[in-house]
Amino acid sequence: DEIRKKCLVIPDGSGYDTSLFTIPVKYADFLKSILIPNGLVKDRTHKLAVDILSSVPNTKSLVVLCVLKGGYKFCSELVDAMERYICSCEINMSIKVEFIRLKSYHNVSSTGEVEVIGLSNLSHLTGKDILIVEDIIDTGKTMTKALELIKQYNPNSVQCASLLLKRTDKSCGYVPEFLGFTVPEGFVVGFGIDYNEFFRDFPHIGVINEEGIKQFAV
Ligand code: 5GP
């Protein structure tokens, strides 16, 4: 219920027929459906930008910590929208963007292991207001682990914005402060989110099919 109030719910069983959208030839046979069209991803992201800025009224400077690689597109769209809002509302705030990598997945199943790359030189996060920007939360283990590590640097505040949250029994209960959509179980790709480096360049968020999982397996 908490989740339903703070984001757009993509119900179980939903998804648009791929024939209704332009799909790159290389991916045409490997998608089950389009879950969230590109325009809706962007519209929702623009509202998140306003929500985030409204929640930090006294912050003069915000460090956006983009979780690579999947978060890069969402982060870029979000920061652009934040900058537009800051400018049009004449807010006195500067945004800095930093990058980290958290590797936790191999093929489509979580290994339960989280590999953190780039956190060793993040001591300049001390005392800062941080917004972690992530593509998708599944079990929540990755974010929980990342938060634990970032808090060791004693930031002033840490909040998280995730584009997607999967509804799954395997969730550890973690819910980000800012959330775009909740999606049904199933492996999603597109808008920066990859399957073994494929589909990152696909503009919509879609569900990969069985053939796709085989075709692009490593
Ligand atoms: P968690 O630790 O929350 O289970 O997993 C989070 C990470 O797993 C995400 O950052 C993402 O890299 C990966 N992940 C989880 N679900 C999906 C999915 O449906 N598609 C893709 N491409 N990655 C996913």
PDB file of C-alpha atoms and ligand atoms in Angstrom:
ATOM      1  CA  ASP A   1       0.000   0.000   0.000  1.00  0.00           C
ATOM      2  CA  GLU A   2       2.855   2.353   0.873  1.00  0.00           C
ATOM      3  CA  ILE A   3       4.313   1.536  -2.535  1.00  0.00           C
ATOM      4  CA  ARG A   4       1.032   2.083  -4.443  1.00  0.00           C
ATOM      5  CA  LYS A   5       0.781   5.622  -3.050  1.00  0.00           C
ATOM      6  CA  LYS A   6       4.245   6.713  -4.113  1.00  0.00           C
ATOM      7  CA  CYS A   7       4.525   5.435  -7.667  1.00  0.00           C
ATOM      8  CA  LEU A   8       2.767   4.415 -10.845  1.00  0.00           C
ATOM      9  CA  VAL A   9       1.662   0.782 -10.648  1.00  0.00           C
ATOM     10  CA  ILE A  10       2.138  -1.347 -13.765  1.00  0.00           C
ATOM     11  CA  PRO A  11      -0.396  -4.123 -12.985  1.00  0.00           C
ATOM     12  CA  ASP A  12       0.266  -7.859 -13.311  1.00  0.00           C
ATOM     13  CA  GLY A  13      -0.508  -9.124 -16.805  1.00  0.00           C
ATOM     14  CA  SER A  14      -0.078  -5.731 -18.472  1.00  0.00           C
ATOM     15  CA  GLY A  15       2.091  -4.986 -21.486  1.00  0.00           C
ATOM     16  CA  TYR A  16       1.519  -3.588 -24.975  1.00  0.00           C
ATOM     17  CA  ASP A  17       1.870  -5.665 -28.128  1.00  0.00           C
ATOM     18  CA  THR A  18       5.298  -5.047 -29.666  1.00  0.00           C
ATOM     19  CA  SER A  19       3.709  -4.654 -33.134  1.00  0.00           C
ATOM     20  CA  LEU A  20       2.234  -1.318 -31.965  1.00  0.00           C
ATOM     21  CA  PHE A  21       5.677   0.274 -31.576  1.00  0.00           C
ATOM     22  CA  THR A  22       8.739   0.701 -33.736  1.00  0.00           C
ATOM     23  CA  ILE A  23      11.214  -1.928 -32.577  1.00  0.00           C
ATOM     24  CA  PRO A  24      14.821  -2.266 -33.840  1.00  0.00           C
ATOM     25  CA  VAL A  25      15.146  -5.321 -36.108  1.00  0.00           C
ATOM     26  CA  LYS A  26      17.830  -6.836 -33.847  1.00  0.00           C
ATOM     27  CA  TYR A  27      15.381  -7.011 -30.917  1.00  0.00           C
ATOM     28  CA  ALA A  28      12.076  -7.580 -32.747  1.00  0.00           C
ATOM     29  CA  ASP A  29      11.826 -11.335 -32.097  1.00  0.00           C
ATOM     30  CA  PHE A  30      13.116 -11.221 -28.549  1.00  0.00           C
ATOM     31  CA  LEU A  31      10.558  -9.135 -26.646  1.00  0.00           C
ATOM     32  CA  LYS A  32       7.388 -10.448 -25.012  1.00  0.00           C
ATOM     33  CA  SER A  33       5.793  -7.010 -24.630  1.00  0.00           C
ATOM     34  CA  ILE A  34       6.318  -3.298 -24.067  1.00  0.00           C
ATOM     35  CA  LEU A  35       5.696  -2.623 -20.385  1.00  0.00           C
ATOM     36  CA  ILE A  36       6.344   1.140 -20.203  1.00  0.00           C
ATOM     37  CA  PRO A  37       6.650   3.254 -23.377  1.00  0.00           C
ATOM     38  CA  ASN A  38       9.517   5.764 -23.534  1.00  0.00           C
ATOM     39  CA  GLY A  39       7.225   8.796 -23.223  1.00  0.00           C
ATOM     40  CA  LEU A  40       5.687   7.556 -19.993  1.00  0.00           C
ATOM     41  CA  VAL A  41       9.132   6.771 -18.526  1.00  0.00           C
ATOM     42  CA  LYS A  42      10.153  10.376 -19.198  1.00  0.00           C
ATOM     43  CA  ASP A  43       6.900  11.989 -17.998  1.00  0.00           C
ATOM     44  CA  ARG A  44       7.071  10.095 -14.710  1.00  0.00           C
ATOM     45  CA  THR A  45      10.781  10.953 -14.315  1.00  0.00           C
ATOM     46  CA  HIS A  46       9.984  14.670 -14.708  1.00  0.00           C
ATOM     47  CA  LYS A  47       7.514  14.463 -11.805  1.00  0.00           C
ATOM     48  CA  LEU A  48      10.090  12.641  -9.666  1.00  0.00           C
ATOM     49  CA  ALA A  49      12.501  15.521 -10.300  1.00  0.00           C
ATOM     50  CA  VAL A  50       9.943  17.989  -8.873  1.00  0.00           C
ATOM     51  CA  ASP A  51       9.172  15.683  -5.914  1.00  0.00           C
ATOM     52  CA  ILE A  52      12.866  15.354  -5.090  1.00  0.00           C
ATOM     53  CA  LEU A  53      13.521  19.110  -5.223  1.00  0.00           C
ATOM     54  CA  SER A  54      10.416  19.867  -3.148  1.00  0.00           C
ATOM     55  CA  SER A  55      11.674  17.482  -0.457  1.00  0.00           C
ATOM     56  CA  VAL A  56      15.058  19.174  -0.007  1.00  0.00           C
ATOM     57  CA  PRO A  57      14.143  22.890   0.402  1.00  0.00           C
ATOM     58  CA  ASN A  58      17.197  23.951   2.401  1.00  0.00           C
ATOM     59  CA  THR A  59      19.815  21.979   0.490  1.00  0.00           C
ATOM     60  CA  LYS A  60      22.257  24.242  -1.330  1.00  0.00           C
ATOM     61  CA  SER A  61      24.132  21.446  -2.969  1.00  0.00           C
ATOM     62  CA  LEU A  62      23.117  17.902  -3.858  1.00  0.00           C
ATOM     63  CA  VAL A  63      25.362  15.015  -4.865  1.00  0.00           C
ATOM     64  CA  VAL A  64      23.617  12.699  -7.302  1.00  0.00           C
ATOM     65  CA  LEU A  65      25.237   9.265  -7.153  1.00  0.00           C
ATOM     66  CA  CYS A  66      24.415   7.502 -10.410  1.00  0.00           C
ATOM     67  CA  VAL A  67      24.567   3.710 -10.221  1.00  0.00           C
ATOM     68  CA  LEU A  68      26.139   2.476 -13.447  1.00  0.00           C
ATOM     69  CA  LYS A  69      25.539   1.148 -15.864  1.00  0.00           C
ATOM     70  CA  GLY A  70      21.743   0.670 -15.817  1.00  0.00           C
ATOM     71  CA  GLY A  71      20.971   3.971 -14.089  1.00  0.00           C
ATOM     72  CA  TYR A  72      22.682   6.226 -16.609  1.00  0.00           C
ATOM     73  CA  LYS A  73      19.655   7.057 -18.765  1.00  0.00           C
ATOM     74  CA  PHE A  74      17.253   7.558 -15.886  1.00  0.00           C
ATOM     75  CA  CYS A  75      19.887   9.665 -14.086  1.00  0.00           C
ATOM     76  CA  SER A  76      20.478  11.831 -17.140  1.00  0.00           C
ATOM     77  CA  GLU A  77      16.742  12.434 -17.694  1.00  0.00           C
ATOM     78  CA  LEU A  78      16.225  13.094 -13.965  1.00  0.00           C
ATOM     79  CA  VAL A  79      19.114  15.552 -13.608  1.00  0.00           C
ATOM     80  CA  ASP A  80      18.046  17.418 -16.777  1.00  0.00           C
ATOM     81  CA  ALA A  81      14.520  17.776 -15.370  1.00  0.00           C
ATOM     82  CA  MET A  82      15.888  18.882 -11.984  1.00  0.00           C
ATOM     83  CA  GLU A  83      18.081  21.510 -13.664  1.00  0.00           C
ATOM     84  CA  ARG A  84      15.095  22.829 -15.658  1.00  0.00           C
ATOM     85  CA  TYR A  85      13.019  23.092 -12.479  1.00  0.00           C
ATOM     86  CA  ILE A  86      15.868  24.743 -10.537  1.00  0.00           C
ATOM     87  CA  CYS A  87      16.200  27.294 -13.315  1.00  0.00           C
ATOM     88  CA  SER A  88      12.487  28.053 -13.838  1.00  0.00           C
ATOM     89  CA  CYS A  89      11.734  28.270 -10.096  1.00  0.00           C
ATOM     90  CA  GLU A  90      14.949  30.239  -9.403  1.00  0.00           C
ATOM     91  CA  ILE A  91      16.093  27.772  -6.740  1.00  0.00           C
ATOM     92  CA  ASN A  92      19.602  28.347  -5.366  1.00  0.00           C
ATOM     93  CA  MET A  93      20.984  24.831  -5.611  1.00  0.00           C
ATOM     94  CA  SER A  94      23.848  23.121  -7.373  1.00  0.00           C
ATOM     95  CA  ILE A  95      23.872  19.477  -8.440  1.00  0.00           C
ATOM     96  CA  LYS A  96      27.021  17.402  -8.736  1.00  0.00           C
ATOM     97  CA  VAL A  97      26.932  13.995 -10.398  1.00  0.00           C
ATOM     98  CA  GLU A  98      29.165  11.114  -9.291  1.00  0.00           C
ATOM     99  CA  PHE A  99      29.219   7.535 -10.550  1.00  0.00           C
ATOM    100  CA  ILE A 100      29.517   4.128  -8.892  1.00  0.00           C
ATOM    101  CA  ARG A 101      29.062   0.563 -10.072  1.00  0.00           C
ATOM    102  CA  LEU A 102      27.340  -2.192  -8.111  1.00  0.00           C
ATOM    103  CA  LYS A 103      27.454  -5.538  -9.860  1.00  0.00           C
ATOM    104  CA  SER A 104      25.090  -8.157  -8.505  1.00  0.00           C
ATOM    105  CA  TYR A 105      23.676 -10.041 -11.462  1.00  0.00           C
ATOM    106  CA  HIS A 106      24.803 -12.763 -13.814  1.00  0.00           C
ATOM    107  CA  ASN A 107      22.305 -13.694 -16.530  1.00  0.00           C
ATOM    108  CA  VAL A 108      18.791 -13.367 -15.072  1.00  0.00           C
ATOM    109  CA  SER A 109      19.193 -14.692 -11.529  1.00  0.00           C
ATOM    110  CA  SER A 110      20.570 -12.840  -8.532  1.00  0.00           C
ATOM    111  CA  THR A 111      23.770 -14.374  -7.216  1.00  0.00           C
ATOM    112  CA  GLY A 112      23.251 -12.698  -3.841  1.00  0.00           C
ATOM    113  CA  GLU A 113      26.744 -11.266  -4.168  1.00  0.00           C
ATOM    114  CA  VAL A 114      27.246  -7.540  -4.513  1.00  0.00           C
ATOM    115  CA  GLU A 115      30.411  -6.255  -6.063  1.00  0.00           C
ATOM    116  CA  VAL A 116      31.073  -2.575  -5.382  1.00  0.00           C
ATOM    117  CA  ILE A 117      33.330  -0.724  -7.783  1.00  0.00           C
ATOM    118  CA  GLY A 118      34.434   2.868  -7.267  1.00  0.00           C
ATOM    119  CA  LEU A 119      33.404   3.305  -3.635  1.00  0.00           C
ATOM    120  CA  SER A 120      36.957   3.333  -2.258  1.00  0.00           C
ATOM    121  CA  ASN A 121      37.512   6.980  -3.226  1.00  0.00           C
ATOM    122  CA  LEU A 122      34.174   8.325  -2.120  1.00  0.00           C
ATOM    123  CA  SER A 123      35.417   9.940   1.103  1.00  0.00           C
ATOM    124  CA  HIS A 124      34.349  13.323  -0.315  1.00  0.00           C
ATOM    125  CA  LEU A 125      30.727  12.250   0.328  1.00  0.00           C
ATOM    126  CA  THR A 126      31.229  13.085   4.018  1.00  0.00           C
ATOM    127  CA  GLY A 127      28.762  15.752   5.159  1.00  0.00           C
ATOM    128  CA  LYS A 128      27.002  15.862   1.774  1.00  0.00           C
ATOM    129  CA  ASP A 129      23.338  15.432   0.838  1.00  0.00           C
ATOM    130  CA  ILE A 130      23.274  12.404  -1.435  1.00  0.00           C
ATOM    131  CA  LEU A 131      20.691  11.101  -3.866  1.00  0.00           C
ATOM    132  CA  ILE A 132      21.429   7.596  -5.133  1.00  0.00           C
ATOM    133  CA  VAL A 133      19.937   7.013  -8.578  1.00  0.00           C
ATOM    134  CA  GLU A 134      19.281   3.374  -9.478  1.00  0.00           C
ATOM    135  CA  ASP A 135      17.528   1.669 -12.385  1.00  0.00           C
ATOM    136  CA  ILE A 136      15.689  -1.219 -10.754  1.00  0.00           C
ATOM    137  CA  ILE A 137      15.249  -2.736  -7.308  1.00  0.00           C
ATOM    138  CA  ASP A 138      14.412  -6.427  -7.183  1.00  0.00           C
ATOM    139  CA  THR A 139      15.181  -8.100  -3.847  1.00  0.00           C
ATOM    140  CA  GLY A 140      16.560  -4.806  -2.498  1.00  0.00           C
ATOM    141  CA  LYS A 141      19.801  -6.482  -1.401  1.00  0.00           C
ATOM    142  CA  THR A 142      21.965  -4.364  -3.706  1.00  0.00           C
ATOM    143  CA  MET A 143      20.585  -1.040  -2.409  1.00  0.00           C
ATOM    144  CA  THR A 144      20.687  -2.157   1.222  1.00  0.00           C
ATOM    145  CA  LYS A 145      24.334  -3.096   0.794  1.00  0.00           C
ATOM    146  CA  ALA A 146      25.156   0.137  -1.060  1.00  0.00           C
ATOM    147  CA  LEU A 147      23.444   2.268   1.621  1.00  0.00           C
ATOM    148  CA  GLU A 148      25.411   0.476   4.336  1.00  0.00           C
ATOM    149  CA  LEU A 149      28.673   1.287   2.569  1.00  0.00           C
ATOM    150  CA  ILE A 150      27.803   4.908   1.748  1.00  0.00           C
ATOM    151  CA  LYS A 151      26.712   5.612   5.350  1.00  0.00           C
ATOM    152  CA  GLN A 152      30.230   4.643   6.467  1.00  0.00           C
ATOM    153  CA  TYR A 153      31.370   7.921   4.866  1.00  0.00           C
ATOM    154  CA  ASN A 154      29.043   9.898   7.205  1.00  0.00           C
ATOM    155  CA  PRO A 155      27.048  11.869   4.638  1.00  0.00           C
ATOM    156  CA  ASN A 156      24.585  14.499   5.945  1.00  0.00           C
ATOM    157  CA  SER A 157      21.677  12.650   4.289  1.00  0.00           C
ATOM    158  CA  VAL A 158      21.131   9.794   1.836  1.00  0.00           C
ATOM    159  CA  GLN A 159      18.009   9.229  -0.223  1.00  0.00           C
ATOM    160  CA  CYS A 160      17.362   6.946  -3.166  1.00  0.00           C
ATOM    161  CA  ALA A 161      15.467   7.388  -6.423  1.00  0.00           C
ATOM    162  CA  SER A 162      14.787   4.217  -8.401  1.00  0.00           C
ATOM    163  CA  LEU A 163      13.010   4.107 -11.738  1.00  0.00           C
ATOM    164  CA  LEU A 164      11.547   0.645 -11.102  1.00  0.00           C
ATOM    165  CA  LEU A 165      10.704  -1.627  -8.165  1.00  0.00           C
ATOM    166  CA  LYS A 166       9.776  -5.217  -8.853  1.00  0.00           C
ATOM    167  CA  ARG A 167       6.891  -6.778  -6.931  1.00  0.00           C
ATOM    168  CA  THR A 168       8.427  -9.996  -5.678  1.00  0.00           C
ATOM    169  CA  ASP A 169       8.173 -12.345  -2.696  1.00  0.00           C
ATOM    170  CA  LYS A 170      11.958 -12.240  -2.555  1.00  0.00           C
ATOM    171  CA  SER A 171      11.964  -8.544  -1.563  1.00  0.00           C
ATOM    172  CA  CYS A 172      13.850  -7.760   1.635  1.00  0.00           C
ATOM    173  CA  GLY A 173      11.340  -4.928   2.227  1.00  0.00           C
ATOM    174  CA  TYR A 174      13.502  -2.063   1.046  1.00  0.00           C
ATOM    175  CA  VAL A 175      11.505   0.763  -0.618  1.00  0.00           C
ATOM    176  CA  PRO A 176      13.284   3.828  -2.060  1.00  0.00           C
ATOM    177  CA  GLU A 177      12.198   7.367  -1.096  1.00  0.00           C
ATOM    178  CA  PHE A 178      11.451   8.216  -4.741  1.00  0.00           C
ATOM    179  CA  LEU A 179      10.072   5.634  -7.116  1.00  0.00           C
ATOM    180  CA  GLY A 180       8.923   5.752 -10.741  1.00  0.00           C
ATOM    181  CA  PHE A 181       6.976   2.534 -11.191  1.00  0.00           C
ATOM    182  CA  THR A 182       6.373  -0.880  -9.657  1.00  0.00           C
ATOM    183  CA  VAL A 183       6.463  -3.685 -12.181  1.00  0.00           C
ATOM    184  CA  PRO A 184       5.396  -7.352 -12.111  1.00  0.00           C
ATOM    185  CA  GLU A 185       7.959 -10.146 -11.832  1.00  0.00           C
ATOM    186  CA  GLY A 186       9.773 -10.889 -15.110  1.00  0.00           C
ATOM    187  CA  PHE A 187      13.064  -9.751 -16.571  1.00  0.00           C
ATOM    188  CA  VAL A 188      12.797  -6.194 -17.861  1.00  0.00           C
ATOM    189  CA  VAL A 189      15.121  -4.407 -20.282  1.00  0.00           C
ATOM    190  CA  GLY A 190      15.443  -1.061 -22.042  1.00  0.00           C
ATOM    191  CA  PHE A 191      15.942   2.644 -21.200  1.00  0.00           C
ATOM    192  CA  GLY A 192      19.479   1.908 -20.000  1.00  0.00           C
ATOM    193  CA  ILE A 193      18.629  -1.459 -18.433  1.00  0.00           C
ATOM    194  CA  ASP A 194      20.478  -4.302 -20.147  1.00  0.00           C
ATOM    195  CA  TYR A 195      20.533  -8.060 -20.516  1.00  0.00           C
ATOM    196  CA  ASN A 196      24.214  -8.968 -20.869  1.00  0.00           C
ATOM    197  CA  GLU A 197      24.834  -5.504 -22.401  1.00  0.00           C
ATOM    198  CA  PHE A 198      21.991  -5.897 -24.943  1.00  0.00           C
ATOM    199  CA  PHE A 199      18.790  -3.786 -24.913  1.00  0.00           C
ATOM    200  CA  ARG A 200      20.449  -0.851 -23.093  1.00  0.00           C
ATOM    201  CA  ASP A 201      19.865   1.144 -26.291  1.00  0.00           C
ATOM    202  CA  PHE A 202      16.179   0.143 -26.509  1.00  0.00           C
ATOM    203  CA  PRO A 203      14.046   3.243 -25.767  1.00  0.00           C
ATOM    204  CA  HIS A 204      11.042   1.607 -24.063  1.00  0.00           C
ATOM    205  CA  ILE A 205      10.965  -0.649 -21.016  1.00  0.00           C
ATOM    206  CA  GLY A 206      10.030  -4.102 -22.199  1.00  0.00           C
ATOM    207  CA  VAL A 207       9.945  -7.727 -21.090  1.00  0.00           C
ATOM    208  CA  ILE A 208      12.419 -10.087 -22.739  1.00  0.00           C
ATOM    209  CA  ASN A 209      11.064 -13.448 -23.989  1.00  0.00           C
ATOM    210  CA  GLU A 210      12.524 -16.968 -23.694  1.00  0.00           C
ATOM    211  CA  GLU A 211      14.182 -16.763 -27.120  1.00  0.00           C
ATOM    212  CA  GLY A 212      15.788 -13.478 -26.132  1.00  0.00           C
ATOM    213  CA  ILE A 213      17.162 -14.958 -22.919  1.00  0.00           C
ATOM    214  CA  LYS A 214      18.783 -17.725 -25.003  1.00  0.00           C
ATOM    215  CA  GLN A 215      19.872 -15.517 -27.891  1.00  0.00           C
ATOM    216  CA  PHE A 216      21.765 -13.010 -25.748  1.00  0.00           C
ATOM    217  CA  ALA A 217      23.043 -15.393 -23.037  1.00  0.00           C
ATOM    218  CA  VAL A 218      26.767 -15.361 -22.273  1.00  0.00           C
TER     219      VAL A 218
HETATM  220  P1  5GP B   1      18.481  -6.611  -6.111  1.00  0.00           P
HETATM  221  O1  5GP B   1      19.725  -6.612  -5.307  1.00  0.00           O
HETATM  222  O2  5GP B   1      17.506  -5.544  -5.693  1.00  0.00           O
HETATM  223  O3  5GP B   1      17.841  -7.973  -6.140  1.00  0.00           O
HETATM  224  O4  5GP B   1      18.894  -6.379  -7.596  1.00  0.00           O
HETATM  225  C1  5GP B   1      19.129  -5.130  -8.086  1.00  0.00           C
HETATM  226  C2  5GP B   1      19.917  -5.196  -9.372  1.00  0.00           C
HETATM  227  O5  5GP B   1      19.636  -6.380 -10.115  1.00  0.00           O
HETATM  228  C3  5GP B   1      19.534  -4.060 -10.273  1.00  0.00           C
HETATM  229  O6  5GP B   1      20.356  -2.953 -10.060  1.00  0.00           O
HETATM  230  C4  5GP B   1      19.728  -4.653 -11.642  1.00  0.00           C
HETATM  231  O7  5GP B   1      21.062  -4.469 -12.055  1.00  0.00           O
HETATM  232  C5  5GP B   1      19.481  -6.121 -11.469  1.00  0.00           C
HETATM  233  N1  5GP B   1      18.113  -6.496 -11.881  1.00  0.00           N
HETATM  234  C6  5GP B   1      17.090  -6.867 -11.102  1.00  0.00           C
HETATM  235  N2  5GP B   1      15.990  -7.139 -11.815  1.00  0.00           N
HETATM  236  C7  5GP B   1      16.319  -6.936 -13.098  1.00  0.00           C
HETATM  237  C8  5GP B   1      15.593  -7.028 -14.332  1.00  0.00           C
HETATM  238  O8  5GP B   1      14.406  -7.359 -14.416  1.00  0.00           O
HETATM  239  N3  5GP B   1      16.281  -6.709 -15.455  1.00  0.00           N
HETATM  240  C9  5GP B   1      17.590  -6.326 -15.434  1.00  0.00           C
HETATM  241  N4  5GP B   1      18.167  -6.062 -16.589  1.00  0.00           N
HETATM  242  N5  5GP B   1      18.298  -6.223 -14.298  1.00  0.00           N
HETATM  243  C10 5GP B   1      17.673  -6.514 -13.141  1.00  0.00           C
END
